[in-house]
């Protein structure tokens, strides 16, 4: 990990600072994550141009879904972004989605109610995969004991696995995701790297449970089967519509009785622990990434974002952190020991990353051809 920066330097445009691995400051002190954002803005237009692109994408998905029960799988959590995405797919694109939800045992009641209301009003079938709680708990604890920044690593694997396996079983050719670089920002790779070999190495070394009934890892051979044999494609439609600011929340409230889960990702109550852990152990606040995105799109001013970062998030209370530790079965003593232990990153454990590096040139070409997200090469090989 090469962090070519001066200590405590903050980007002159957003609020990403020199704590972020791989950050570099260019002309006028603007960071490379802002530059990636600007390139993505050009590559993924919204408004009329975005609608035209979505219409072509929609037609392709509709054709692939002909004679099948569903056109696409949409991953949903009950939070803002996935709720709006499901609405967009059904009502604006006129597709027949199957909503798929992965519950790791930490769903908030608000998120559950949101999801049930939304699917009922949109008349969309909802398939929920509920993880066995002892397995889910043991996997999260393994990530925490590995001392890596991304303690919801195995949940992301669970989500990917649920989406692909459902699509494969139902013969659905498209999975629709709703990650928004305009609202959620761009994470440095070192904070949220995931792959099958890395996940397996964390489980082998740190997990109390070694054989699983519910949890299914996602490995290279699974991906090859789903992509090459089953022909499943992933589309991130959020790139092509304007989802910034309060208008999305207001729309969902008015039309679907949707309730605010409080913050991006707070549809999952474990995030009180997620934020506490990284803030205390790694010295960064996950909100820095999405606040930076909001500054870039003009939803917030830079001084407003810096002000927000002066205090921990409202949901990261001592009570909530205690509740999370208790539910995870982690003692305060063990937790404090983990906070004090050496920080680790995916580069400290076996992973497929060295293999990915072998293919960096073909990956660069695929990014240029838009066959992969345009920032994938930069994120995987330059911002690290
Ligand atoms: Zn910046």
Short mmCIF file of C-alpha atoms and ligand atoms in Angstrom, two decimals:
data_model
loop_
_atom_site.label_atom_id
_atom_site.label_comp_id
_atom_site.label_asym_id
_atom_site.label_seq_id
_atom_site.Cartn_x
_atom_site.Cartn_y
_atom_site.Cartn_z
CA UNK A 1 0.00 0.00 0.00
CA UNK A 2 1.56 3.21 -1.14
CA UNK A 3 0.13 6.39 0.31
CA UNK A 4 1.92 9.20 -1.49
CA UNK A 5 0.62 12.00 0.67
CA UNK A 6 1.48 14.40 3.40
CA UNK A 7 -0.07 13.70 6.81
CA UNK A 8 -3.54 15.13 7.56
CA UNK A 9 -3.99 16.71 4.18
CA UNK A 10 -7.62 17.16 3.04
CA UNK A 11 -8.70 17.38 -0.61
CA UNK A 12 -9.43 20.99 -1.55
CA UNK A 13 -12.72 19.98 -3.22
CA UNK A 14 -14.17 17.07 -1.20
CA UNK A 15 -13.46 15.85 2.37
CA UNK A 16 -11.33 12.78 1.62
CA UNK A 17 -8.06 13.13 3.49
CA UNK A 18 -4.66 11.51 3.72
CA UNK A 19 -6.03 8.72 5.93
CA UNK A 20 -7.48 7.27 2.70
CA UNK A 21 -5.10 4.66 1.24
CA UNK A 22 -4.12 5.42 -2.34
CA UNK A 23 -5.20 9.05 -2.22
CA UNK A 24 -3.13 11.44 -4.30
CA UNK A 25 -3.49 15.16 -4.65
CA UNK A 26 -3.20 16.77 -8.08
CA UNK A 27 -3.65 20.25 -9.48
CA UNK A 28 -4.97 22.72 -6.88
CA UNK A 29 -4.97 20.00 -4.23
CA UNK A 30 -7.87 18.05 -5.76
CA UNK A 31 -7.73 14.32 -4.98
CA UNK A 32 -7.72 11.41 -7.43
CA UNK A 33 -11.15 10.25 -6.13
CA UNK A 34 -12.63 13.58 -7.30
CA UNK A 35 -10.96 13.05 -10.67
CA UNK A 36 -12.46 9.55 -10.92
CA UNK A 37 -15.86 11.04 -10.05
CA UNK A 38 -15.57 13.61 -12.86
CA UNK A 39 -14.66 10.92 -15.39
CA UNK A 40 -17.63 8.83 -14.23
CA UNK A 41 -19.94 11.85 -14.58
CA UNK A 42 -18.92 12.10 -18.24
CA UNK A 43 -19.16 8.35 -18.88
CA UNK A 44 -22.53 7.90 -17.13
CA UNK A 45 -24.86 10.75 -18.10
CA UNK A 46 -28.22 11.31 -16.38
CA UNK A 47 -31.24 13.30 -17.70
CA UNK A 48 -32.39 12.64 -21.25
CA UNK A 49 -29.14 10.98 -22.33
CA UNK A 50 -29.29 8.67 -19.31
CA UNK A 51 -32.93 7.79 -20.04
CA UNK A 52 -32.04 6.87 -23.63
CA UNK A 53 -29.26 4.57 -22.43
CA UNK A 54 -31.59 3.00 -19.84
CA UNK A 55 -34.19 2.46 -22.53
CA UNK A 56 -31.66 0.46 -24.59
CA UNK A 57 -30.55 -1.47 -21.49
CA UNK A 58 -34.21 -2.10 -20.57
CA UNK A 59 -34.98 -3.47 -24.04
CA UNK A 60 -31.99 -5.81 -23.84
CA UNK A 61 -33.10 -7.08 -20.43
CA UNK A 62 -36.70 -7.48 -21.62
CA UNK A 63 -35.61 -9.53 -24.65
CA UNK A 64 -33.44 -11.79 -22.48
CA UNK A 65 -36.36 -12.28 -20.09
CA UNK A 66 -38.88 -13.31 -22.74
CA UNK A 67 -40.64 -16.61 -21.88
CA UNK A 68 -39.27 -16.46 -18.33
CA UNK A 69 -41.10 -15.62 -15.09
CA UNK A 70 -38.89 -12.58 -14.39
CA UNK A 71 -36.73 -10.20 -16.41
CA UNK A 72 -34.19 -9.48 -13.71
CA UNK A 73 -33.12 -9.85 -10.11
CA UNK A 74 -32.90 -6.65 -8.05
CA UNK A 75 -30.93 -6.69 -4.81
CA UNK A 76 -32.88 -4.84 -2.10
CA UNK A 77 -32.26 -3.89 1.54
CA UNK A 78 -35.18 -1.58 2.43
CA UNK A 79 -32.82 1.40 2.38
CA UNK A 80 -33.04 4.47 0.16
CA UNK A 81 -31.00 3.47 -2.88
CA UNK A 82 -32.25 -0.08 -3.41
CA UNK A 83 -35.87 0.97 -2.75
CA UNK A 84 -35.72 3.68 -5.41
CA UNK A 85 -33.92 1.33 -7.79
CA UNK A 86 -36.68 -1.29 -7.46
CA UNK A 87 -39.30 1.38 -8.16
CA UNK A 88 -37.32 2.59 -11.19
CA UNK A 89 -36.93 -0.90 -12.64
CA UNK A 90 -40.62 -1.73 -12.27
CA UNK A 91 -42.35 1.56 -13.03
CA UNK A 92 -39.96 3.57 -15.20
CA UNK A 93 -38.31 0.76 -17.15
CA UNK A 94 -41.40 -1.47 -17.21
CA UNK A 95 -39.46 -4.61 -16.31
CA UNK A 96 -40.61 -7.63 -14.26
CA UNK A 97 -38.14 -7.80 -11.38
CA UNK A 98 -37.73 -10.41 -8.65
CA UNK A 99 -36.59 -8.56 -5.51
CA UNK A 100 -33.94 -10.49 -3.57
CA UNK A 101 -33.06 -9.61 -0.01
CA UNK A 102 -30.26 -11.06 2.11
CA UNK A 103 -30.92 -10.86 5.86
CA UNK A 104 -27.82 -11.43 8.00
CA UNK A 105 -29.81 -11.18 11.24
CA UNK A 106 -29.24 -7.43 11.63
CA UNK A 107 -32.15 -5.99 9.61
CA UNK A 108 -33.80 -3.07 11.37
CA UNK A 109 -37.61 -3.21 11.79
CA UNK A 110 -37.90 -0.03 9.71
CA UNK A 111 -36.03 -1.65 6.83
CA UNK A 112 -38.22 -4.77 7.00
CA UNK A 113 -41.41 -2.68 6.96
CA UNK A 114 -40.11 -0.51 4.10
CA UNK A 115 -39.33 -3.56 2.03
CA UNK A 116 -42.68 -5.27 2.64
CA UNK A 117 -44.62 -2.08 1.81
CA UNK A 118 -42.61 -1.32 -1.28
CA UNK A 119 -42.93 -4.81 -2.77
CA UNK A 120 -46.64 -4.95 -2.02
CA UNK A 121 -47.37 -1.56 -3.59
CA UNK A 122 -45.19 -2.28 -6.61
CA UNK A 123 -46.63 -5.81 -6.88
CA UNK A 124 -43.15 -7.32 -6.98
CA UNK A 125 -42.28 -10.78 -5.64
CA UNK A 126 -39.79 -10.70 -2.79
CA UNK A 127 -37.39 -13.56 -2.12
CA UNK A 128 -35.63 -13.24 1.26
CA UNK A 129 -32.61 -15.33 2.18
CA UNK A 130 -32.27 -15.42 5.97
CA UNK A 131 -28.83 -16.44 7.17
CA UNK A 132 -28.56 -18.91 10.01
CA UNK A 133 -27.77 -16.62 12.96
CA UNK A 134 -24.90 -18.61 14.59
CA UNK A 135 -23.21 -18.79 11.16
CA UNK A 136 -23.74 -15.09 10.46
CA UNK A 137 -22.43 -14.11 13.89
CA UNK A 138 -19.35 -16.36 13.64
CA UNK A 139 -18.48 -14.99 10.19
CA UNK A 140 -18.68 -11.35 11.32
CA UNK A 141 -16.57 -12.15 14.38
CA UNK A 142 -13.98 -13.79 12.11
CA UNK A 143 -13.68 -10.54 10.12
CA UNK A 144 -13.33 -8.55 13.35
CA UNK A 145 -10.70 -10.93 14.75
CA UNK A 146 -8.78 -10.70 11.45
CA UNK A 147 -8.35 -6.97 12.27
CA UNK A 148 -9.26 -5.91 8.70
CA UNK A 149 -11.24 -2.71 7.99
CA UNK A 150 -14.19 -4.36 6.24
CA UNK A 151 -16.01 -6.39 8.89
CA UNK A 152 -19.11 -6.91 6.75
CA UNK A 153 -16.99 -8.70 4.15
CA UNK A 154 -18.84 -12.01 4.51
CA UNK A 155 -22.23 -10.25 4.27
CA UNK A 156 -21.24 -8.84 0.89
CA UNK A 157 -20.22 -12.34 -0.18
CA UNK A 158 -23.60 -13.57 1.09
CA UNK A 159 -25.43 -10.88 -0.91
CA UNK A 160 -23.50 -11.64 -4.12
CA UNK A 161 -24.07 -15.35 -3.61
CA UNK A 162 -27.81 -14.84 -3.00
CA UNK A 163 -28.23 -12.70 -6.12
CA UNK A 164 -26.31 -14.99 -8.48
CA UNK A 165 -27.71 -18.24 -7.10
CA UNK A 166 -31.30 -16.95 -7.32
CA UNK A 167 -30.71 -15.70 -10.87
CA UNK A 168 -29.15 -19.04 -11.88
CA UNK A 169 -31.97 -21.09 -10.31
CA UNK A 170 -34.73 -19.00 -11.90
CA UNK A 171 -32.88 -18.74 -15.24
CA UNK A 172 -32.78 -14.95 -14.97
CA UNK A 173 -30.09 -13.34 -17.13
CA UNK A 174 -29.72 -9.95 -15.46
CA UNK A 175 -28.89 -8.78 -11.95
CA UNK A 176 -29.55 -5.11 -11.25
CA UNK A 177 -27.48 -3.33 -8.63
CA UNK A 178 -27.87 0.16 -7.25
CA UNK A 179 -24.51 1.39 -6.09
CA UNK A 180 -24.44 5.13 -6.65
CA UNK A 181 -21.11 6.91 -7.07
CA UNK A 182 -23.02 10.21 -6.89
CA UNK A 183 -24.62 9.42 -3.51
CA UNK A 184 -22.37 6.79 -1.92
CA UNK A 185 -19.01 7.84 -3.36
CA UNK A 186 -15.98 5.77 -4.34
CA UNK A 187 -14.27 3.59 -1.74
CA UNK A 188 -10.54 2.87 -1.81
CA UNK A 189 -9.97 -0.81 -2.63
CA UNK A 190 -8.08 -1.52 0.58
CA UNK A 191 -11.19 -0.71 2.64
CA UNK A 192 -13.63 -3.09 0.98
CA UNK A 193 -11.73 -5.67 -1.07
CA UNK A 194 -13.59 -8.97 -1.42
CA UNK A 195 -12.73 -12.23 -3.18
CA UNK A 196 -13.40 -15.92 -2.61
CA UNK A 197 -9.85 -16.94 -1.67
CA UNK A 198 -9.47 -14.05 0.74
CA UNK A 199 -12.82 -14.85 2.39
CA UNK A 200 -11.83 -18.51 2.71
CA UNK A 201 -8.50 -17.60 4.30
CA UNK A 202 -10.19 -15.37 6.89
CA UNK A 203 -12.74 -18.11 7.70
CA UNK A 204 -10.08 -20.82 7.96
CA UNK A 205 -7.96 -18.81 10.37
CA UNK A 206 -10.49 -16.91 12.48
CA UNK A 207 -13.95 -18.48 12.31
CA UNK A 208 -15.37 -20.65 15.10
CA UNK A 209 -17.48 -22.49 12.53
CA UNK A 210 -15.79 -24.26 9.62
CA UNK A 211 -18.70 -26.01 7.90
CA UNK A 212 -21.76 -24.04 6.91
CA UNK A 213 -25.34 -24.91 6.07
CA UNK A 214 -26.36 -21.44 4.85
CA UNK A 215 -23.24 -19.48 3.97
CA UNK A 216 -21.95 -20.06 0.47
CA UNK A 217 -18.70 -18.51 -0.66
CA UNK A 218 -18.29 -17.03 -4.14
CA UNK A 219 -15.19 -18.30 -5.89
CA UNK A 220 -13.70 -17.84 -9.36
CA UNK A 221 -15.22 -21.10 -10.66
CA UNK A 222 -18.68 -19.98 -9.46
CA UNK A 223 -18.30 -16.66 -11.27
CA UNK A 224 -17.13 -18.40 -14.47
CA UNK A 225 -20.15 -20.75 -14.32
CA UNK A 226 -22.63 -17.92 -13.74
CA UNK A 227 -21.13 -15.61 -16.38
CA UNK A 228 -20.04 -18.04 -19.11
CA UNK A 229 -22.51 -20.94 -18.76
CA UNK A 230 -25.60 -19.22 -17.34
CA UNK A 231 -24.93 -15.95 -19.20
CA UNK A 232 -25.76 -13.78 -16.18
CA UNK A 233 -24.88 -10.08 -16.50
CA UNK A 234 -24.77 -7.36 -13.84
CA UNK A 235 -26.09 -3.87 -14.60
CA UNK A 236 -25.75 -0.85 -12.33
CA UNK A 237 -28.63 1.33 -13.56
CA UNK A 238 -28.22 3.95 -10.80
CA UNK A 239 -25.37 5.49 -12.80
CA UNK A 240 -27.87 6.76 -15.38
CA UNK A 241 -30.43 8.60 -13.25
CA UNK A 242 -30.16 11.49 -10.85
CA UNK A 243 -30.54 10.08 -7.35
CA UNK A 244 -28.93 12.95 -5.46
CA UNK A 245 -30.40 14.94 -2.58
CA UNK A 246 -33.64 14.66 -0.62
CA UNK A 247 -35.95 14.20 -3.58
CA UNK A 248 -35.53 10.41 -3.56
CA UNK A 249 -36.48 10.13 0.14
CA UNK A 250 -39.45 12.47 -0.35
CA UNK A 251 -40.67 10.50 -3.35
CA UNK A 252 -40.43 7.19 -1.50
CA UNK A 253 -42.20 8.62 1.56
CA UNK A 254 -45.05 10.09 -0.46
CA UNK A 255 -45.60 7.12 -2.70
CA UNK A 256 -44.71 4.09 -0.61
CA UNK A 257 -44.96 5.19 3.03
CA UNK A 258 -41.23 4.61 3.18
CA UNK A 259 -39.50 5.58 6.43
CA UNK A 260 -35.98 6.96 6.60
CA UNK A 261 -33.53 4.37 7.99
CA UNK A 262 -31.44 7.29 9.25
CA UNK A 263 -28.36 7.01 7.12
CA UNK A 264 -27.12 5.07 4.15
CA UNK A 265 -26.75 1.46 5.30
CA UNK A 266 -28.59 1.96 8.60
CA UNK A 267 -31.14 -0.52 7.33
CA UNK A 268 -28.63 -2.81 9.06
CA UNK A 269 -28.23 -2.19 12.81
CA UNK A 270 -24.73 -3.68 12.94
CA UNK A 271 -23.42 -0.49 11.35
CA UNK A 272 -23.12 1.14 14.79
CA UNK A 273 -20.34 -1.41 15.43
CA UNK A 274 -18.96 -1.15 11.89
CA UNK A 275 -18.48 2.63 12.25
CA UNK A 276 -17.15 2.44 15.83
CA UNK A 277 -14.65 -0.27 14.90
CA UNK A 278 -13.09 1.53 11.92
CA UNK A 279 -13.18 4.98 13.52
CA UNK A 280 -11.33 3.76 16.62
CA UNK A 281 -9.08 1.12 15.04
CA UNK A 282 -8.24 2.62 11.64
CA UNK A 283 -8.91 6.30 12.37
CA UNK A 284 -11.37 6.85 9.55
CA UNK A 285 -15.06 7.58 9.35
CA UNK A 286 -16.97 5.73 6.61
CA UNK A 287 -19.14 8.85 6.18
CA UNK A 288 -16.13 10.64 4.68
CA UNK A 289 -16.76 8.76 1.43
CA UNK A 290 -20.45 9.56 1.01
CA UNK A 291 -20.10 13.10 2.33
CA UNK A 292 -17.40 13.65 -0.32
CA UNK A 293 -19.82 12.39 -2.95
CA UNK A 294 -22.49 14.85 -1.75
CA UNK A 295 -19.98 17.72 -1.88
CA UNK A 296 -19.01 16.79 -5.45
CA UNK A 297 -22.65 16.79 -6.58
CA UNK A 298 -23.47 20.02 -4.73
CA UNK A 299 -25.92 18.46 -2.25
CA UNK A 300 -23.69 19.64 0.63
CA UNK A 301 -21.03 22.32 0.87
CA UNK A 302 -17.51 21.31 1.87
CA UNK A 303 -17.70 23.26 5.20
CA UNK A 304 -21.01 21.50 6.00
CA UNK A 305 -19.43 18.10 5.36
CA UNK A 306 -16.37 18.92 7.46
CA UNK A 307 -18.68 20.00 10.28
CA UNK A 308 -20.57 16.67 10.16
CA UNK A 309 -17.27 14.79 10.47
CA UNK A 310 -16.34 16.55 13.70
CA UNK A 311 -18.64 14.26 15.72
CA UNK A 312 -19.32 10.51 15.42
CA UNK A 313 -22.52 9.51 13.61
CA UNK A 314 -25.71 9.79 15.69
CA UNK A 315 -26.33 6.05 15.56
CA UNK A 316 -22.88 5.18 16.95
CA UNK A 317 -23.94 5.50 20.58
CA UNK A 318 -22.37 3.58 23.47
CA UNK A 319 -25.72 1.81 23.95
CA UNK A 320 -25.87 0.68 20.32
CA UNK A 321 -22.23 -0.45 20.30
CA UNK A 322 -22.85 -2.39 23.56
CA UNK A 323 -25.95 -3.95 22.04
CA UNK A 324 -23.98 -4.99 18.93
CA UNK A 325 -21.11 -6.50 20.95
CA UNK A 326 -23.55 -8.39 23.14
CA UNK A 327 -25.45 -9.73 20.14
CA UNK A 328 -22.15 -10.74 18.51
CA UNK A 329 -21.09 -12.49 21.74
CA UNK A 330 -17.90 -10.39 21.96
CA UNK A 331 -16.73 -9.23 25.38
CA UNK A 332 -15.58 -5.64 25.90
CA UNK A 333 -12.18 -7.02 26.85
CA UNK A 334 -11.77 -8.90 23.59
CA UNK A 335 -13.07 -5.95 21.56
CA UNK A 336 -10.61 -3.54 23.17
CA UNK A 337 -7.80 -6.06 22.53
CA UNK A 338 -8.77 -6.16 18.84
CA UNK A 339 -8.89 -2.35 18.64
CA UNK A 340 -5.37 -2.19 20.15
CA UNK A 341 -3.93 -4.99 17.96
CA UNK A 342 -2.01 -4.30 14.70
CA UNK A 343 -4.21 -3.25 11.81
CA UNK A 344 -4.37 -5.69 8.93
CA UNK A 345 -5.47 -5.42 5.31
CA UNK A 346 -6.40 -7.94 2.64
CA UNK A 347 -2.80 -7.76 1.48
CA UNK A 348 -1.80 -9.48 4.76
CA UNK A 349 -3.81 -12.62 3.89
CA UNK A 350 -3.93 -15.02 0.93
CA UNK A 351 -6.18 -13.64 -1.82
CA UNK A 352 -6.70 -13.71 -5.59
CA UNK A 353 -5.37 -10.17 -5.91
CA UNK A 354 -1.93 -11.29 -7.26
CA UNK A 355 -3.81 -13.24 -9.96
CA UNK A 356 -5.87 -10.13 -10.80
CA UNK A 357 -2.66 -8.16 -11.21
CA UNK A 358 -1.53 -10.65 -13.89
CA UNK A 359 -4.62 -9.65 -15.88
CA UNK A 360 -4.28 -5.92 -15.31
CA UNK A 361 -3.79 -5.06 -19.01
CA UNK A 362 -6.85 -6.97 -20.29
CA UNK A 363 -8.80 -5.41 -17.39
CA UNK A 364 -7.62 -1.95 -18.51
CA UNK A 365 -8.87 -2.68 -22.03
CA UNK A 366 -12.23 -3.96 -20.77
CA UNK A 367 -12.64 -0.75 -18.74
CA UNK A 368 -11.89 1.38 -21.80
CA UNK A 369 -14.48 -0.64 -23.76
CA UNK A 370 -16.99 -0.09 -20.89
CA UNK A 371 -17.27 -3.87 -20.47
CA UNK A 372 -16.20 -3.27 -16.86
CA UNK A 373 -16.95 -0.15 -14.76
CA UNK A 374 -14.66 2.58 -16.11
CA UNK A 375 -13.02 3.18 -12.75
CA UNK A 376 -12.31 -0.50 -11.98
CA UNK A 377 -8.74 -0.45 -13.32
CA UNK A 378 -7.84 2.71 -11.44
CA UNK A 379 -9.48 1.49 -8.22
CA UNK A 380 -7.86 -1.95 -8.35
CA UNK A 381 -4.38 -1.07 -9.54
CA UNK A 382 -3.67 2.60 -8.97
CA UNK A 383 -5.52 3.65 -5.79
CA UNK A 384 -3.71 1.16 -3.60
ZN1 LIG B 1 -11.43 15.05 -3.51
#
